[in-house]
Amino acid sequence: MRKAKTLCLALAVLAGAETMQAGGLLTNTNQNIAFLRNPARDAAIGIDGVYSNPAGVAFLGEGFHFSLNLQNVHQTRTIDTTFPTFVFNHNNPGSQTHTFEGKADAPILPSIQAAYNKDRWSFQFGFAITGGGGKCEFEDGLGSFEKVVGGMVYQNAPTVNSLYQTLAAAGIPGMADHAMGNQYAYDSYMRGRQYYFGFTIGAAYRLSDHLSVYGGVRMLYGNSNYYGYVKNIQVEHIDNGVSNMVNASQHFTELAAQLNQYAGMMEAMGNQQAAQQLAAAAQGSTALGTATQDIELNCDQVGWGIAPIIGIDYKVGNLNLAAKYEFKTRMRLKNKAANSLSAESIELLDKFKDGEKVAEDSPALLAVGAQYSILPSLRVMAGYHHYFDVDTKQYLKDVQSDTNEYLLGAEWNINDIVEVSAGGQRTIYGNTDKGMNDISFNVNSWSYGLGVGVNVAKNVKINVAYFQTLYEDYNKVTETGQDCFTRSNRVIGIGADFKF
């Protein structure tokens, strides 16, 4: 019964609500519809450059430039978990592999970029949701939850049955008719919601007709909520050959009370050895009753951080080169929690205790790009992103390595009114088995975007785009089973660029 104590610790996987977030080691780069049309925007000259190429914005014409963007995002996270005890799930029996899917939706994801250019100066402002942007729900919890519940029942059933046999041999009435089976049931749910609001201000200066530089700062404000539970854990109780599912916590607590009663009877009869054995059994049954209590997590987190940004853009002939470096943003999120008492007693849930401060740094980013005009109306471009994830301080940092992205794209002005573009992005993580679990995982991917821009007026351009990410599978084989991780993602967006 001592193994039951591990249930309380393992239920700390509720902390895995972090898997919901689109921020953390990930950064939302889709901050303008121009990116959805063609993600290789690191050396492009446009109002979206307030994020992707701020130094290049200085080469736009004089006046006020403004971009308003709205996106609709849908994501899924899917884990196929294989574990031997899953065959005993009372509500989903017979298969060792169960699928756990989380759905994340951001109905409206807004962003704004603005710049005022005067002489050699460009004064810029940007707003976007740089991480997160919605909520993700796992209606049936995660495989980690079920592994713990099923494993607890399977591991403790022989011990409980041995106890029944011992009590029956001691002549305690009715114990010979009792048995504990391997079936289990439980209710589980988890939801995570995270928004990282990014506000950027800065200025670019044209040193010459070929070279410009940029300096600015970004403030991040994080607001998150994590809610999850494991409730109504049930075990199979067999009485006179009839199997029933009973509430585990109540069952083991009542059994402990019976054992303590019999222990008192044995002590009164002078049988100290039997009394001690029964008392020890009662203590173990009490531990099982405690371990199978409902656990609920409900935690809000808020925090903020500031980091500088620098950039450079160089034009020569038909070639434009650009680079940007965003420094690491130090983030400390403060918890305001209303967790159950059972959750408060679990050490591994300290991260979500009321009043705690949690490190969630946003990584530094180096972005470089090139754009070449084959014709005045036809441009090709390429880019490279390097996220310095290892240098951040946050959950699972020690098992992550830096992320690299490679981007290609093209744009074609069909005429003075219509422009079409398309591009792709390859994202590569330093994945290892140690860093992959259903609490938090990233998988390598290919993304593509395409769209159209239409000049509906002399100073107004409408952008429409579709962006899709194709994720690879990652299979993690363990001594007791296997986990297969993957995701899906699609974004549609519409925006308008204005010049005054």
XYZ file of C-alpha atoms in Angstrom:
500
model
C 0.000 0.000 0.000
C 2.995 2.283 0.310
C 2.998 2.563 -3.466
C -0.266 4.456 -3.214
C 1.676 7.431 -1.927
C 3.120 7.841 -5.406
C -0.341 8.712 -6.677
C -0.288 12.070 -4.928
C 3.045 12.886 -6.481
C 2.158 11.668 -9.939
C -1.061 13.633 -9.955
C 1.215 16.646 -10.106
C 1.015 16.182 -13.851
C -1.882 18.571 -13.510
C 0.898 21.104 -13.741
C 1.001 20.025 -17.349
C -1.584 22.630 -18.132
C 1.413 24.439 -19.516
C 1.094 22.350 -22.599
C -1.690 24.674 -23.570
C 0.380 27.655 -24.081
C 1.594 28.858 -27.505
C 4.190 31.006 -25.824
C 6.995 29.950 -23.506
C 9.770 28.550 -25.653
C 7.529 29.174 -28.639
C 6.917 32.665 -29.992
C 3.999 33.774 -32.137
C 5.601 35.101 -35.323
C 2.271 35.416 -37.156
C 1.843 39.054 -36.180
C 0.675 40.295 -39.575
C -1.336 38.851 -42.471
C 1.718 39.492 -44.662
C 3.467 36.722 -42.679
C 0.584 34.319 -43.339
C 0.844 35.099 -47.055
C 4.604 34.497 -46.991
C 6.503 33.843 -43.723
C 9.902 34.853 -45.180
C 9.498 38.541 -44.325
C 12.788 39.167 -42.486
C 14.199 41.421 -45.244
C 10.953 42.686 -46.764
C 10.103 46.387 -46.779
C 6.588 46.979 -45.488
C 4.543 48.132 -42.516
C 4.628 44.572 -41.138
C 8.351 45.213 -40.693
C 7.506 46.898 -37.372
C 7.831 43.298 -36.158
C 9.809 41.411 -38.829
C 12.242 44.084 -40.138
C 11.929 47.309 -38.120
C 15.038 48.924 -39.597
C 13.623 48.466 -43.098
C 10.469 50.449 -42.255
C 12.607 53.586 -42.524
C 12.690 53.047 -46.306
C 8.908 53.421 -46.625
C 7.682 56.781 -47.872
C 7.038 59.701 -45.583
C 3.790 59.873 -43.685
C 1.738 57.652 -41.431
C 1.555 53.897 -42.100
C -0.914 51.681 -40.268
C -1.812 47.972 -40.387
C -4.759 46.251 -38.671
C -4.899 42.447 -38.702
C -7.377 39.809 -37.533
C -6.624 36.080 -37.458
C -8.564 32.931 -36.633
C -6.429 30.084 -35.274
C -7.298 26.435 -34.666
C -4.845 23.922 -33.177
C -4.930 20.382 -31.852
C -2.475 18.435 -29.721
C -2.740 14.655 -29.940
C -1.002 11.993 -27.869
C -1.483 8.272 -28.498
C -0.410 6.639 -25.236
C 0.222 2.910 -24.893
C 0.291 1.452 -21.372
C -0.476 -2.125 -20.178
C -3.081 -1.268 -17.527
C -5.244 0.705 -19.980
C -7.010 -2.586 -20.809
C -8.639 -2.396 -17.353
C -10.291 0.987 -17.917
C -13.933 0.301 -17.066
C -15.204 2.932 -19.529
C -12.727 2.244 -22.336
C -11.661 -1.384 -21.918
C -9.686 -3.853 -23.987
C -7.012 -1.668 -25.645
C -3.570 -0.740 -24.352
C -3.552 2.413 -26.526
C -5.745 5.409 -25.732
C -5.844 8.720 -27.606
C -5.854 12.049 -25.765
C -6.596 15.151 -27.826
C -6.550 18.771 -26.835
C -8.238 21.447 -28.928
C -7.121 25.068 -28.919
C -9.020 27.898 -30.577
C -8.352 31.599 -30.864
C -11.431 33.000 -32.654
C -9.947 36.477 -33.094
C -6.247 37.209 -32.749
C -5.635 40.944 -33.376
C -2.451 42.843 -34.101
C -1.525 46.418 -34.976
C 1.584 47.929 -36.547
C 2.028 51.661 -37.007
C 4.847 53.932 -38.161
C 5.315 57.646 -38.742
C 8.136 58.435 -41.160
C 9.603 61.923 -41.329
C 12.841 62.770 -43.109
C 15.316 60.063 -42.061
C 13.353 58.963 -39.004
C 10.736 56.255 -38.548
C 8.854 56.163 -35.235
C 7.111 52.846 -34.711
C 4.564 51.123 -32.510
C 3.347 47.542 -32.494
C 0.827 45.471 -30.578
C 0.318 41.727 -30.876
C -0.307 38.615 -28.839
C 3.249 37.308 -28.897
C 2.483 34.079 -27.047
C -0.635 32.044 -26.424
C -3.778 33.627 -27.749
C -6.507 31.205 -26.713
C -7.327 28.204 -24.590
C -6.722 24.506 -25.017
C -8.935 21.814 -23.494
C -8.293 18.141 -22.894
C -11.801 16.867 -22.214
C -10.501 13.522 -20.911
C -7.309 14.720 -19.252
C -3.995 13.207 -20.284
C -2.403 9.794 -20.516
C -0.219 10.673 -17.559
C -3.359 10.889 -15.427
C -4.637 7.507 -16.555
C -1.251 5.816 -16.137
C -1.206 6.842 -12.494
C -4.773 5.786 -11.725
C -4.559 2.463 -13.583
C -1.096 1.708 -12.243
C -2.165 2.450 -8.673
C -5.087 0.004 -8.892
C -3.057 -2.728 -10.592
C -0.136 -2.447 -8.164
C -2.261 -2.414 -5.026
C -4.904 -5.028 -5.924
C -2.685 -8.000 -4.894
C -1.822 -6.298 -1.592
C -5.469 -5.583 -0.794
C -6.511 -9.130 -1.744
C -3.765 -10.555 0.444
C -5.117 -8.419 3.252
C -8.634 -9.789 2.750
C -7.281 -13.338 2.852
C -5.344 -12.647 6.049
C -8.408 -11.156 7.703
C -10.562 -14.077 6.580
C -8.037 -16.527 8.024
C -8.180 -14.594 11.287
C -11.901 -15.289 11.389
C -13.148 -11.753 10.695
C -16.663 -12.113 9.237
C -17.318 -11.521 5.516
C -13.706 -10.950 4.481
C -13.507 -14.223 2.548
C -16.159 -12.893 0.151
C -14.285 -9.642 -0.639
C -11.770 -9.028 -3.428
C -10.328 -6.094 -5.353
C -10.242 -6.351 -9.143
C -8.029 -4.558 -11.683
C -10.718 -2.365 -13.245
C -10.669 1.365 -12.628
C -12.550 4.495 -13.658
C -12.086 8.216 -13.087
C -13.148 11.654 -14.301
C -10.444 13.977 -15.591
C -10.228 17.313 -17.371
C -7.701 20.034 -18.002
C -7.756 23.454 -19.577
C -5.064 26.036 -20.092
C -5.440 29.618 -21.254
C -2.544 31.972 -21.877
C -2.138 35.421 -23.379
C 1.176 37.227 -23.736
C 0.399 40.788 -24.846
C 3.350 42.455 -26.560
C 3.719 46.239 -26.878
C 6.644 47.519 -28.948
C 7.945 51.039 -29.406
C 11.076 52.061 -31.257
C 12.664 54.223 -33.898
C 14.660 53.588 -37.056
C 17.087 56.020 -38.679
C 18.376 56.069 -42.267
C 22.109 56.649 -42.090
C 22.185 56.782 -45.895
C 20.095 55.790 -48.889
C 21.414 52.239 -48.392
C 21.643 51.729 -44.634
C 19.283 52.084 -41.698
C 19.392 51.037 -38.042
C 16.755 50.479 -35.381
C 16.445 50.472 -31.603
C 13.378 49.726 -29.534
C 11.883 47.916 -26.553
C 9.124 45.395 -26.137
C 7.027 44.999 -23.020
C 5.322 41.658 -22.448
C 2.351 41.264 -20.137
C 1.393 37.674 -19.376
C -2.019 36.559 -18.164
C -2.785 32.841 -17.756
C -5.205 30.462 -16.088
C -4.768 26.738 -15.511
C -7.621 24.515 -14.408
C -7.687 20.755 -14.121
C -8.818 17.890 -11.977
C -8.782 14.173 -11.329
C -12.021 13.243 -9.585
C -14.216 10.291 -8.672
C -11.512 7.629 -8.869
C -13.256 4.261 -8.763
C -11.964 0.741 -8.214
C -13.473 -2.679 -8.810
C -14.812 -4.278 -5.642
C -15.948 -7.903 -5.808
C -18.384 -9.152 -3.165
C -19.621 -12.757 -3.387
C -18.493 -12.889 -7.016
C -20.417 -9.752 -7.993
C -18.285 -6.938 -9.417
C -19.109 -3.292 -8.713
C -17.284 -0.034 -9.277
C -17.009 1.893 -6.016
C -15.561 5.258 -5.052
C -11.948 4.466 -4.159
C -11.385 7.107 -1.493
C -14.600 6.275 0.342
C -14.018 2.533 0.007
C -10.488 2.562 1.410
C -11.406 5.016 4.166
C -14.283 2.786 5.293
C -12.009 -0.263 5.115
C -9.469 1.538 7.303
C -12.193 2.258 9.872
C -13.117 -1.448 9.936
C -9.503 -2.472 10.341
C -9.006 -0.047 13.211
C -12.139 -1.454 14.858
C -10.836 -5.011 14.590
C -7.409 -3.888 15.771
C -9.040 -2.534 18.913
C -10.884 -5.805 19.396
C -7.660 -7.826 19.075
C -5.887 -5.546 21.523
C -8.728 -5.937 24.028
C -8.391 -9.714 23.677
C -4.678 -9.464 24.418
C -3.529 -10.435 20.918
C -0.994 -7.665 20.444
C 0.566 -9.141 17.310
C -2.757 -9.297 15.466
C -3.652 -5.828 16.733
C -0.405 -4.386 15.353
C -0.890 -6.099 11.980
C -4.421 -4.797 11.677
C -3.348 -1.287 12.701
C -0.604 -1.331 10.047
C -3.117 -2.505 7.459
C -5.491 0.277 8.504
C -2.708 2.814 8.086
C -2.041 1.551 4.569
C -5.728 1.628 3.685
C -5.924 5.201 5.001
C -3.011 6.118 2.720
C -4.920 4.666 -0.251
C -8.019 6.627 0.756
C -5.990 9.837 0.895
C -4.169 9.102 -2.361
C -7.424 8.663 -4.264
C -9.094 11.860 -3.086
C -10.253 14.420 -5.668
C -7.548 16.845 -6.722
C -8.378 20.195 -8.307
C -6.077 22.898 -9.657
C -7.262 26.443 -10.391
C -4.501 29.015 -10.775
C -4.232 32.464 -12.355
C -0.806 33.830 -13.281
C 0.173 37.398 -14.180
C 3.519 39.031 -14.832
C 5.461 41.284 -17.144
C 8.910 41.915 -18.576
C 10.813 44.317 -20.859
C 13.563 43.639 -23.389
C 15.413 45.724 -25.996
C 15.395 45.087 -29.753
C 17.987 46.177 -32.313
C 17.953 45.916 -36.095
C 19.774 46.814 -39.303
C 18.827 46.958 -42.979
C 21.151 47.360 -45.965
C 20.081 47.957 -49.589
C 22.367 47.508 -52.588
C 20.966 47.294 -56.085
C 18.194 44.707 -56.258
C 19.309 43.080 -52.992
C 18.090 43.921 -49.512
C 19.675 42.419 -46.395
C 18.348 42.721 -42.849
C 18.908 41.437 -39.329
C 17.125 41.779 -35.998
C 18.027 40.725 -32.470
C 15.478 40.565 -29.682
C 17.007 40.206 -26.235
C 15.687 37.703 -23.717
C 12.658 38.908 -21.770
C 12.841 38.050 -18.101
C 9.361 37.083 -16.943
C 8.181 36.218 -13.438
C 4.519 35.249 -13.168
C 2.783 35.573 -9.802
C 0.195 32.992 -8.827
C -3.281 33.636 -7.468
C -4.651 30.170 -6.790
C -7.754 28.516 -5.347
C -6.579 24.908 -5.394
C -8.088 22.038 -3.406
C -6.394 21.185 -0.113
C -5.289 17.887 -1.646
C -3.451 19.817 -4.371
C -1.862 22.178 -1.866
C -0.265 19.224 -0.099
C 1.520 17.975 -3.238
C 5.094 19.221 -3.451
C 5.283 19.064 -7.237
C 2.342 21.472 -7.477
C 4.248 24.166 -5.602
C 4.592 25.951 -8.936
C 0.865 26.691 -8.767
C 0.616 27.572 -5.081
C -0.987 30.845 -4.177
C 1.537 33.688 -4.038
C 4.392 31.808 -5.741
C 6.450 33.490 -8.501
C 7.161 31.356 -11.569
C 9.988 31.908 -14.064
C 8.717 31.997 -17.666
C 11.360 33.843 -19.698
C 10.770 34.548 -23.377
C 13.869 33.562 -25.382
C 16.177 35.863 -27.281
C 15.791 35.748 -31.071
C 18.220 36.340 -33.921
C 16.511 36.796 -37.299
C 18.359 37.434 -40.567
C 16.973 37.689 -44.067
C 17.598 38.559 -47.698
C 15.305 39.748 -50.484
C 16.162 39.956 -54.173
C 14.110 41.617 -56.898
C 14.357 39.474 -60.015
C 12.022 41.949 -61.716
C 10.488 45.138 -60.360
C 7.296 43.122 -59.918
C 8.826 39.811 -58.732
C 10.740 39.283 -55.501
C 12.204 36.213 -53.812
C 13.310 36.067 -50.179
C 14.856 33.860 -47.538
C 15.256 33.994 -43.776
C 16.709 32.270 -40.733
C 15.556 32.371 -37.089
C 17.485 31.175 -34.066
C 15.738 31.115 -30.677
C 18.113 30.962 -27.703
C 15.860 28.665 -25.671
C 18.658 27.160 -23.582
C 19.488 30.559 -22.076
C 16.002 31.031 -20.678
C 14.861 30.177 -17.182
C 11.571 28.351 -17.211
C 9.779 25.049 -16.837
C 11.554 22.156 -18.624
C 14.401 24.489 -19.658
C 17.049 21.911 -18.817
C 15.724 19.447 -21.400
C 15.293 21.871 -24.283
C 17.799 22.990 -26.894
C 17.734 25.991 -29.208
C 15.173 26.188 -31.999
C 16.063 26.918 -35.632
C 13.797 28.015 -38.467
C 14.483 28.288 -42.205
C 12.203 30.302 -44.493
C 11.710 30.806 -48.243
C 9.123 32.811 -50.176
C 8.203 34.892 -53.208
C 5.928 37.817 -54.103
C 4.555 38.862 -57.496
C 2.743 42.048 -58.392
C 0.439 40.848 -61.156
C -0.518 44.452 -61.822
C -0.897 47.712 -59.922
C -3.859 46.300 -58.003
C -3.219 42.620 -57.229
C -0.217 41.073 -55.483
C 0.122 37.350 -54.720
C 2.655 35.673 -52.458
C 3.531 32.307 -50.969
C 6.230 30.843 -48.780
C 7.282 28.108 -46.421
C 8.986 27.594 -43.079
C 10.889 24.655 -41.607
C 11.024 24.519 -37.779
C 13.476 22.192 -36.050
C 13.657 21.522 -32.317
C 16.385 19.648 -30.499
C 13.958 16.962 -29.388
C 15.020 14.267 -26.945
C 12.982 11.615 -25.145
C 13.755 13.314 -21.850
C 12.033 16.499 -22.944
C 8.993 14.889 -24.561
C 5.888 14.152 -22.496
C 2.207 14.990 -22.622
C 2.806 17.753 -20.121
C 4.709 19.782 -22.711
C 5.994 18.839 -26.133
C 7.135 20.343 -29.406
C 7.555 18.497 -32.694
C 9.354 19.490 -35.883
C 7.173 20.933 -38.608
C 6.762 22.294 -42.114
C 4.555 25.350 -42.634
C 3.303 27.064 -45.738
C 1.321 30.207 -46.350
C -0.265 31.849 -49.350
C -2.464 34.820 -49.979
C -3.284 37.918 -51.918
C -3.053 41.655 -51.406
C -5.452 43.963 -53.238
C -5.046 47.734 -53.509
C -8.687 48.755 -53.160
C -7.727 52.426 -53.067
C -4.609 54.522 -53.545
C -3.806 54.353 -49.838
C -5.623 51.159 -48.756
C -4.498 47.552 -49.271
C -6.509 44.492 -48.168
C -4.612 41.293 -47.316
C -6.169 37.827 -47.145
C -4.214 34.657 -46.356
C -4.222 31.022 -45.307
C -1.460 29.403 -43.258
C -1.068 25.695 -42.494
C 1.450 23.790 -40.366
C 2.183 20.110 -40.969
C 3.693 18.491 -37.883
C 5.812 15.393 -37.747
C 5.174 12.535 -35.322
C 7.523 11.865 -32.447
C 7.530 8.367 -30.953
C 8.879 7.877 -27.466
C 9.339 4.257 -26.412
C 9.553 3.499 -22.696
C 9.980 0.332 -20.656
C 6.235 0.168 -20.043
C 4.785 1.475 -23.301
C 4.942 4.217 -25.898
C 3.803 7.780 -26.519
C 3.266 9.229 -29.985
C 3.076 13.038 -30.125
C 1.808 15.306 -32.884
C -0.122 18.517 -33.501
C -2.165 20.302 -36.140
C -2.513 24.004 -36.886
C -4.262 26.258 -39.363
C -4.705 30.025 -39.506
C -6.841 32.228 -41.713
C -6.531 35.989 -41.638
C -7.626 39.279 -43.082
C -6.033 42.674 -42.651
C -5.820 46.175 -44.027
C -2.812 48.457 -44.584
C -3.296 52.234 -44.734
C -1.007 55.066 -45.834
C -1.663 58.729 -45.010
